[in-house]
Coordinates of C-alpha atoms in Angstrom, one line a residue:
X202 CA 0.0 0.0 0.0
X203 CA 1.2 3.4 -1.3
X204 CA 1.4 6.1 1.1
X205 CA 1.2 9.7 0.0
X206 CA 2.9 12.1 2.0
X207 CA 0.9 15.2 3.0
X208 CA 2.5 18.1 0.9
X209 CA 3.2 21.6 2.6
X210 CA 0.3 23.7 3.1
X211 CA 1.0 28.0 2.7
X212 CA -1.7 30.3 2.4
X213 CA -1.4 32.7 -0.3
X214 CA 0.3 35.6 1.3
X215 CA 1.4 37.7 -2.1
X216 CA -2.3 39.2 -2.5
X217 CA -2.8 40.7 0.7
X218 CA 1.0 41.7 1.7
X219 CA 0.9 43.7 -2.1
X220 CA -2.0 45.6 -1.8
X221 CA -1.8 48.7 -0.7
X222 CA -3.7 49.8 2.3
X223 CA -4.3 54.2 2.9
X224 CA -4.3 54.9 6.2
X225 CA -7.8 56.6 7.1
X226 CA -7.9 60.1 9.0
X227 CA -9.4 58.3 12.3
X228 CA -7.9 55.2 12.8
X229 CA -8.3 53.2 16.0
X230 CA -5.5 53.0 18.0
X231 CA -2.7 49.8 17.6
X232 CA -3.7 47.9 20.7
X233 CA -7.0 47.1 19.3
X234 CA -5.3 45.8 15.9
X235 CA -2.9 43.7 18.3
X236 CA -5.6 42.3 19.7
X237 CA -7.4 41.1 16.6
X238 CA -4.4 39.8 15.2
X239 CA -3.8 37.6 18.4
X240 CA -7.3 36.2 18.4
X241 CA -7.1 35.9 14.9
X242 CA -3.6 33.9 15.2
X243 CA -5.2 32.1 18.1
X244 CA -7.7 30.6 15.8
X245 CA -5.6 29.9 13.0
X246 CA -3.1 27.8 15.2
X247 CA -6.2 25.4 16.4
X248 CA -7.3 24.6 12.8
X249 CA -3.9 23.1 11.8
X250 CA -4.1 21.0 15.5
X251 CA -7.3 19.7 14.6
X252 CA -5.9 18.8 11.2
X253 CA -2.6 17.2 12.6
X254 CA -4.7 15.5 15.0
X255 CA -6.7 13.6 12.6
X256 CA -4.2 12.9 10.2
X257 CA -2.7 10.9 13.0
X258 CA -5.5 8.9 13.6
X259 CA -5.7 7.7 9.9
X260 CA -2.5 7.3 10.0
X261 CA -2.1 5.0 12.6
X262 CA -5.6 3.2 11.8
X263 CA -3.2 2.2 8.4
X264 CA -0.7 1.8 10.7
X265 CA -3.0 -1.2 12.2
X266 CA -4.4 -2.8 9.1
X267 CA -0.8 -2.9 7.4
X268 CA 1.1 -6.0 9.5
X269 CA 2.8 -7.7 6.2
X270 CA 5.0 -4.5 6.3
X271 CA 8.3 -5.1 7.6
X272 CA 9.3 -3.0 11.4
X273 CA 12.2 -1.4 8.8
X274 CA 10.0 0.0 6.9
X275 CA 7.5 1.4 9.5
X276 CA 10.2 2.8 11.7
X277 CA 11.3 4.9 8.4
X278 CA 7.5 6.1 7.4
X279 CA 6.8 6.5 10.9
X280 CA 10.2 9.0 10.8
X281 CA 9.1 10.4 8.2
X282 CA 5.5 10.8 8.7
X283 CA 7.0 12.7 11.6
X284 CA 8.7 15.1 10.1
X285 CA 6.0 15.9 7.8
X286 CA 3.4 16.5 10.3
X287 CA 6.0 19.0 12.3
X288 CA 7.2 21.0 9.1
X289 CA 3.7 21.2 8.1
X290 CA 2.4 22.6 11.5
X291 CA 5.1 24.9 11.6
X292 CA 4.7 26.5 8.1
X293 CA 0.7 26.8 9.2
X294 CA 1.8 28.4 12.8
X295 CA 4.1 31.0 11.1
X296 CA 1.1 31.6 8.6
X297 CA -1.2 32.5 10.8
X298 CA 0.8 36.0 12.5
X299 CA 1.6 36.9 8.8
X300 CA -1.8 36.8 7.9
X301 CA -3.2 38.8 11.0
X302 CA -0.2 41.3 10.0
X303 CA -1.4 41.8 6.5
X304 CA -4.7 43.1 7.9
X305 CA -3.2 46.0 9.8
X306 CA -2.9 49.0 7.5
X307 CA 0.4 51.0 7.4
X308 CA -0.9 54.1 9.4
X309 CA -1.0 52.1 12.4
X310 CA 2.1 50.3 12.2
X311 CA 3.8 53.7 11.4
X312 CA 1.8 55.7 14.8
X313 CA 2.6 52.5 16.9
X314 CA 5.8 52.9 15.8
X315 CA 6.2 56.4 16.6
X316 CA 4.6 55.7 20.1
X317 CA 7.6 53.2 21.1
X318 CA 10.7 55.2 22.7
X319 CA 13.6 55.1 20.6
X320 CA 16.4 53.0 21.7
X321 CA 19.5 54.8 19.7
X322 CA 20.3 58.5 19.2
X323 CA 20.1 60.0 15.8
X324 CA 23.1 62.4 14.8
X325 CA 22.3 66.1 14.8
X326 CA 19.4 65.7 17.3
X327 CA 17.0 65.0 14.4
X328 CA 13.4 64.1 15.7
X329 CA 12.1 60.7 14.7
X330 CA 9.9 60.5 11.9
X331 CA 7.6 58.3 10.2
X332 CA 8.4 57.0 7.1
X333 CA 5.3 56.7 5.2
X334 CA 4.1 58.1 1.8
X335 CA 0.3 58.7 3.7
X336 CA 1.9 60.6 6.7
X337 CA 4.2 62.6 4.4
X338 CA 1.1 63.5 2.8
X339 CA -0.9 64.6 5.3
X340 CA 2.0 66.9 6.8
X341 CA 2.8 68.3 3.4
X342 CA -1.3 69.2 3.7
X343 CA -1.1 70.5 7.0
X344 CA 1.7 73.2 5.6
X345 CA -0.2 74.0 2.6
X346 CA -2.7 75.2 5.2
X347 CA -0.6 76.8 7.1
X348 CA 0.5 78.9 4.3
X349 CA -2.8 79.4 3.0
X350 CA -3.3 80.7 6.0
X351 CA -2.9 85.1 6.3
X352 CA -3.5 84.5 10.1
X353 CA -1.1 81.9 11.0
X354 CA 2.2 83.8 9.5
X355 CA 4.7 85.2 11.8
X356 CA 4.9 89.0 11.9
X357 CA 8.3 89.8 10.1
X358 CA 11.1 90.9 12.8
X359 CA 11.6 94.6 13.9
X360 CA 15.0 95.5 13.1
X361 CA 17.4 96.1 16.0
X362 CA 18.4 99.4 17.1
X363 CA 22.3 100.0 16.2
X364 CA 22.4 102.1 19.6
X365 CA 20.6 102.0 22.8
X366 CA 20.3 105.9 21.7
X367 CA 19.2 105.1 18.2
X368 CA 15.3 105.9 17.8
X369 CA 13.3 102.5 17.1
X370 CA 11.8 102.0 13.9
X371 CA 7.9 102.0 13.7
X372 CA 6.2 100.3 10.5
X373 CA 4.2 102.3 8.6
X374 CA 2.0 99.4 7.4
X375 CA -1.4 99.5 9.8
X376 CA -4.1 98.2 9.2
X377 CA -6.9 99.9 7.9
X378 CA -10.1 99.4 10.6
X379 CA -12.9 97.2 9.1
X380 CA -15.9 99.5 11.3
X381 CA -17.7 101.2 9.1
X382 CA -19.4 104.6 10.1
X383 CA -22.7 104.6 10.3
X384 CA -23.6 107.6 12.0
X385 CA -20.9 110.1 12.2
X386 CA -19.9 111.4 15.3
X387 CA -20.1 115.4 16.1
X388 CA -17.1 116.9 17.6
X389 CA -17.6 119.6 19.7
X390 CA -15.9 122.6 18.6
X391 CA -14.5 125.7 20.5
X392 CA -15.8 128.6 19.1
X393 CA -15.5 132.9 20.0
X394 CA -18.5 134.4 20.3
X395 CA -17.3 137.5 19.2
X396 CA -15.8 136.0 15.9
X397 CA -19.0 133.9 15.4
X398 CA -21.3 134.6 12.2
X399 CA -24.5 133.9 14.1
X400 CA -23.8 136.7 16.3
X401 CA -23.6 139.2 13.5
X402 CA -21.3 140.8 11.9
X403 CA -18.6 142.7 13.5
X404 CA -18.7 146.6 14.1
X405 CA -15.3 147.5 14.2
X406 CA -16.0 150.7 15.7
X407 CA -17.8 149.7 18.4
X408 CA -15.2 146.7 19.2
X409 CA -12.9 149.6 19.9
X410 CA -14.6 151.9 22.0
X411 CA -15.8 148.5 24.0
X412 CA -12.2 147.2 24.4
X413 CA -10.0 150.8 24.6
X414 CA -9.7 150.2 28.2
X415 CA -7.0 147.9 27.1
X416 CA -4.8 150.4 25.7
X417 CA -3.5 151.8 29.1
X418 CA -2.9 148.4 30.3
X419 CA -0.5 147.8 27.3
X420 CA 0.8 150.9 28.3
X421 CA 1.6 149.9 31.7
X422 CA 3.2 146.7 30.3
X423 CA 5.4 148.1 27.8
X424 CA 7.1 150.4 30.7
X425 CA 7.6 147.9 32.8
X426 CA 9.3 145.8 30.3
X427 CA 11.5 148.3 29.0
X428 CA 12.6 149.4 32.3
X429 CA 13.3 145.9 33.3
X430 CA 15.6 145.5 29.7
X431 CA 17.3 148.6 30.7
X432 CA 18.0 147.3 33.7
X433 CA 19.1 143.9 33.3
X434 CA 21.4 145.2 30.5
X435 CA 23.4 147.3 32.8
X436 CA 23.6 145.3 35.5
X437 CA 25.2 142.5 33.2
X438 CA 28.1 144.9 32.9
X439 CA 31.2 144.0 34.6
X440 CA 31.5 145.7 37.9
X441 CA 28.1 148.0 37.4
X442 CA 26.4 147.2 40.9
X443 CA 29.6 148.2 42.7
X444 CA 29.1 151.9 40.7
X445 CA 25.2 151.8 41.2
X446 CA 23.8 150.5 44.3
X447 CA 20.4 150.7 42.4
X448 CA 21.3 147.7 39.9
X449 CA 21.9 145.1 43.2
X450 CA 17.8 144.9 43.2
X451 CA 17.8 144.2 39.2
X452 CA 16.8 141.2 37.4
X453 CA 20.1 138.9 36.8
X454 CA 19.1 138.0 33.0
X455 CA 21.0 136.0 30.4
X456 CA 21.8 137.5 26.9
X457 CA 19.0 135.1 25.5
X458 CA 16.5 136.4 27.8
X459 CA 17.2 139.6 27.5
X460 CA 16.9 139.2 23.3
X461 CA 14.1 137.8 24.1
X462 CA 12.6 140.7 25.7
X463 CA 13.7 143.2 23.0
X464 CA 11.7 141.5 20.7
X465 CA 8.7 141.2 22.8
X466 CA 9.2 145.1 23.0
X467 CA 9.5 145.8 19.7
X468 CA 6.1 143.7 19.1
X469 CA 4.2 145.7 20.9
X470 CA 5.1 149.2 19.8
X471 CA 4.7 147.5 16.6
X472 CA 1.5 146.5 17.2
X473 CA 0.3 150.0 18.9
X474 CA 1.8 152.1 15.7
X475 CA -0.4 149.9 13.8
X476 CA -3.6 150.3 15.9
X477 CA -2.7 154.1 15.7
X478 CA -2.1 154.2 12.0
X479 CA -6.0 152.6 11.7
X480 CA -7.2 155.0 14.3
X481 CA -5.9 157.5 12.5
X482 CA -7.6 156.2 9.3
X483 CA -10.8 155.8 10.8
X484 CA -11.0 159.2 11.9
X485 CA -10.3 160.9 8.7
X486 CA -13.1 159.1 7.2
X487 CA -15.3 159.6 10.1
X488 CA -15.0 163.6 9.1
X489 CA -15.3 163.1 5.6
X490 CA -18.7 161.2 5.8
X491 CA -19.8 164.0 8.7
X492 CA -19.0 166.8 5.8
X493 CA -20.8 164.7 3.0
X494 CA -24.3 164.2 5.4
X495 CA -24.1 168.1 6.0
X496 CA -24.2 168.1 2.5
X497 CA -26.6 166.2 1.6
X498 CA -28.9 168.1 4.1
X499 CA -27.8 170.9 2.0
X500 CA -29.3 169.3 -1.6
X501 CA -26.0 168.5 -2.8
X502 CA -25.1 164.6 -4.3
X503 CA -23.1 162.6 -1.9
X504 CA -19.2 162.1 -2.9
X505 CA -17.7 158.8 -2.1
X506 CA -13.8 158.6 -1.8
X507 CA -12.1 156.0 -3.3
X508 CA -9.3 153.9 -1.5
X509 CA -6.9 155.7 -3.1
X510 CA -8.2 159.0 -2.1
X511 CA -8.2 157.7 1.3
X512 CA -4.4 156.8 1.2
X513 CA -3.6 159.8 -0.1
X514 CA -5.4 161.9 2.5
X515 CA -4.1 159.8 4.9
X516 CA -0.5 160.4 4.2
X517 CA -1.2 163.9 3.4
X518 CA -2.1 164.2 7.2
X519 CA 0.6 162.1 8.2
X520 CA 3.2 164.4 6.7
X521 CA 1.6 167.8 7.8
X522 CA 3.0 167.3 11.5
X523 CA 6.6 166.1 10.7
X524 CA 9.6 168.5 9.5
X525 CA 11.2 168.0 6.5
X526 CA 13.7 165.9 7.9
X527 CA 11.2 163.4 9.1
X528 CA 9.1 163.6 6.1
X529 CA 12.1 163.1 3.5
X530 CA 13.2 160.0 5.9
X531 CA 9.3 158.5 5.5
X532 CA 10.0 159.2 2.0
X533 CA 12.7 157.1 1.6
X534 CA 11.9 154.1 4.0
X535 CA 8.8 154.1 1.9
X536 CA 11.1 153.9 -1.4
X537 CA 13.3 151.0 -0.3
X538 CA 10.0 149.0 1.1
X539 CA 9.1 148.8 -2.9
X540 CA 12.1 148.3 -4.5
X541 CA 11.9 145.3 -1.9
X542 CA 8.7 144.5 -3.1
X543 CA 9.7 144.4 -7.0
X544 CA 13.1 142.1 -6.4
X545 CA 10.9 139.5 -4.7
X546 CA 8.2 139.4 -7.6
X547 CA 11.5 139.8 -10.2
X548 CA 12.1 136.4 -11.8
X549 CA 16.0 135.2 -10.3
X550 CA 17.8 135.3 -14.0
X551 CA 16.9 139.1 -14.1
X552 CA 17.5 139.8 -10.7
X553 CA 20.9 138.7 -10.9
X554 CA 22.0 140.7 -13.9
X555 CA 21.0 143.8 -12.9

């Protein structure tokens, strides 16, 4: 009797090791695959016992009907039945983990493998990294994102100051607010009553007479000041106060003040020859328009001057009190004031030829 030896048994591995498995955005974690693929290999090991177990019960049932066969003989088929049965329950035990393996996708293995500690140091203190095609892709998504992104980009650096001294640059770049305004907000603005178009319009004349009290005040102030410059300017002197015991109770100013005072001086004479000149001014044409209303009482037509006639009576007056010496002095302050006047309005290639 012929006896056929069982022949290896493999399951077909190459399908399911060379497909190729994407790792899915929520995965369970690795213990839960582990534990599959142990009760999976746990059930895969009892089939091939079952299997070895009953092939040794028809074997030794032919073991029992088969007495013409020599004890040679058995001994070696029962050798080599042996080794049969033991290769063939180790290639089915090693084929069961391989296949529980090929069910776990390659996005666990590669997070369970992250999640173990490393045992060896990489050179340069690089960080470990998984080496998958899916995680790669997912982190090259994350920085497209991230890029994408306006709000996630860093601010670029201020520059340093080259000194502690050195002012500290301030960008220019703000951004524009994105309120809009609705209703727009009233300011409150100071305002002068007396400059204020709702109040009418302003009578010069009476302004005057309201506010000529002020005049003698100014007067007051512009002796005091000058008196004070006087002062101060002697006393500065080397050695004055031991001449003058008068100048030990004067004002100790410096050069800068005391400039400063002349020209606070000088402003307001300035300023009260002007307010005389328009006195003045105002009371020329006051007579003129008392003389034209007498007139016109009388029948006659009413004769309006013209600003030039006004200038010209105006400085007509003005000269009738000097002497000549005063008058030819006005004359020629009055003569330089245009020339002035002219070279400033002359165009510079002219003014430079002549």
């Amino acid at each position: 009797m012929q006896r056929t030896n069982p022949g290896k048994r493999k399951a077909p591995l190459g399908g399911t090791l060379n497909r190729r498995v994407r790792a899915r955005k929520e995965e369970p974690e690795p213990e839960q695959f582990y534990d599959d693929s142990q009760s999976d290999g746990a059930s895969d090991d009892e089939a091939p016992m079952e299997m070895s177990s009953s092939k040794k019960s028809k074997h030794r049932q032919a073991q029992s009907g088969s007495e013409s066969d020599d004890i040679g003989s058995q001994d070696e088929d029962d050798e080599g039945d042996d080794d049969d049965d033991n290769e063939a329950s180790e290639d089915e035990s090693d084929a069961g983990p391989s296949l529980a393996a090929a069910r776990v996708s390659f996005g666990a293995l590669a997070k369970a493998q992250a999640s173990l500690p490393s045992t060896r140091k990489k050179k340069g203190g690089a960080k470990d990294e998984p080496s998958n095609d899916d995680s790669d892709s997912e982190d090259s998504a994350d920085g497209r994102r991230t890029k994408d992104d306006p709000s996630k980009n860093r601010r670029a650096p201020i520059p340093s100051r080259a000194h502690k001294h050195a002012p500290t640059e301030q960008t220019s770049k703000r951004a524009v607010t994105r309120k809009r305004e609705v209703i727009p907000q009233t300011i409150v603005k100071a305002r002068d009553p007396r400059f204020d178009p709702t109040a009418g319009e302003v009578d010069s004349d009476r302004f005057r007479r309201a506010y000529g009290f002020l005049d003698s005040y100014r007067d007051d102030e512009l002796a005091v000041m000058k008196r004070t410059l006087r002062d101060a300017t002697a006393a500065a002197k080397p050695g004055a106060t031991k001449r003058n015991k008068k100048l030990k109770d004067a004002p100790i100013l410096s050069e800068h003040e005391r400039e400063n005072l002349k020209r606070e001086i000088a402003s307001i004479e300035s300023r009260k020859a002007s307010q005389a000149a328009k006195d003045k001014h105002r009371e020329l044409l006051d007579e003129h328009r008392k003389k034209e209303k007498e007139l016109v009482k009388q029948g006659k037509t009413p004769f309006y001057l013209k600003k030039a006639e006004q200038k010209k009576q105006v400085l007509v007056d003005r000269f009738a009190g000097m002497k000549k010496g005063q008058v030819d002095k006005a004359i020629e302050r009055k003569r330089k004031k245009v020339v002035a006047k002219e070279r400033r309005d002359m165009p510079w290639a002219r003014r430079t030829t002549t």
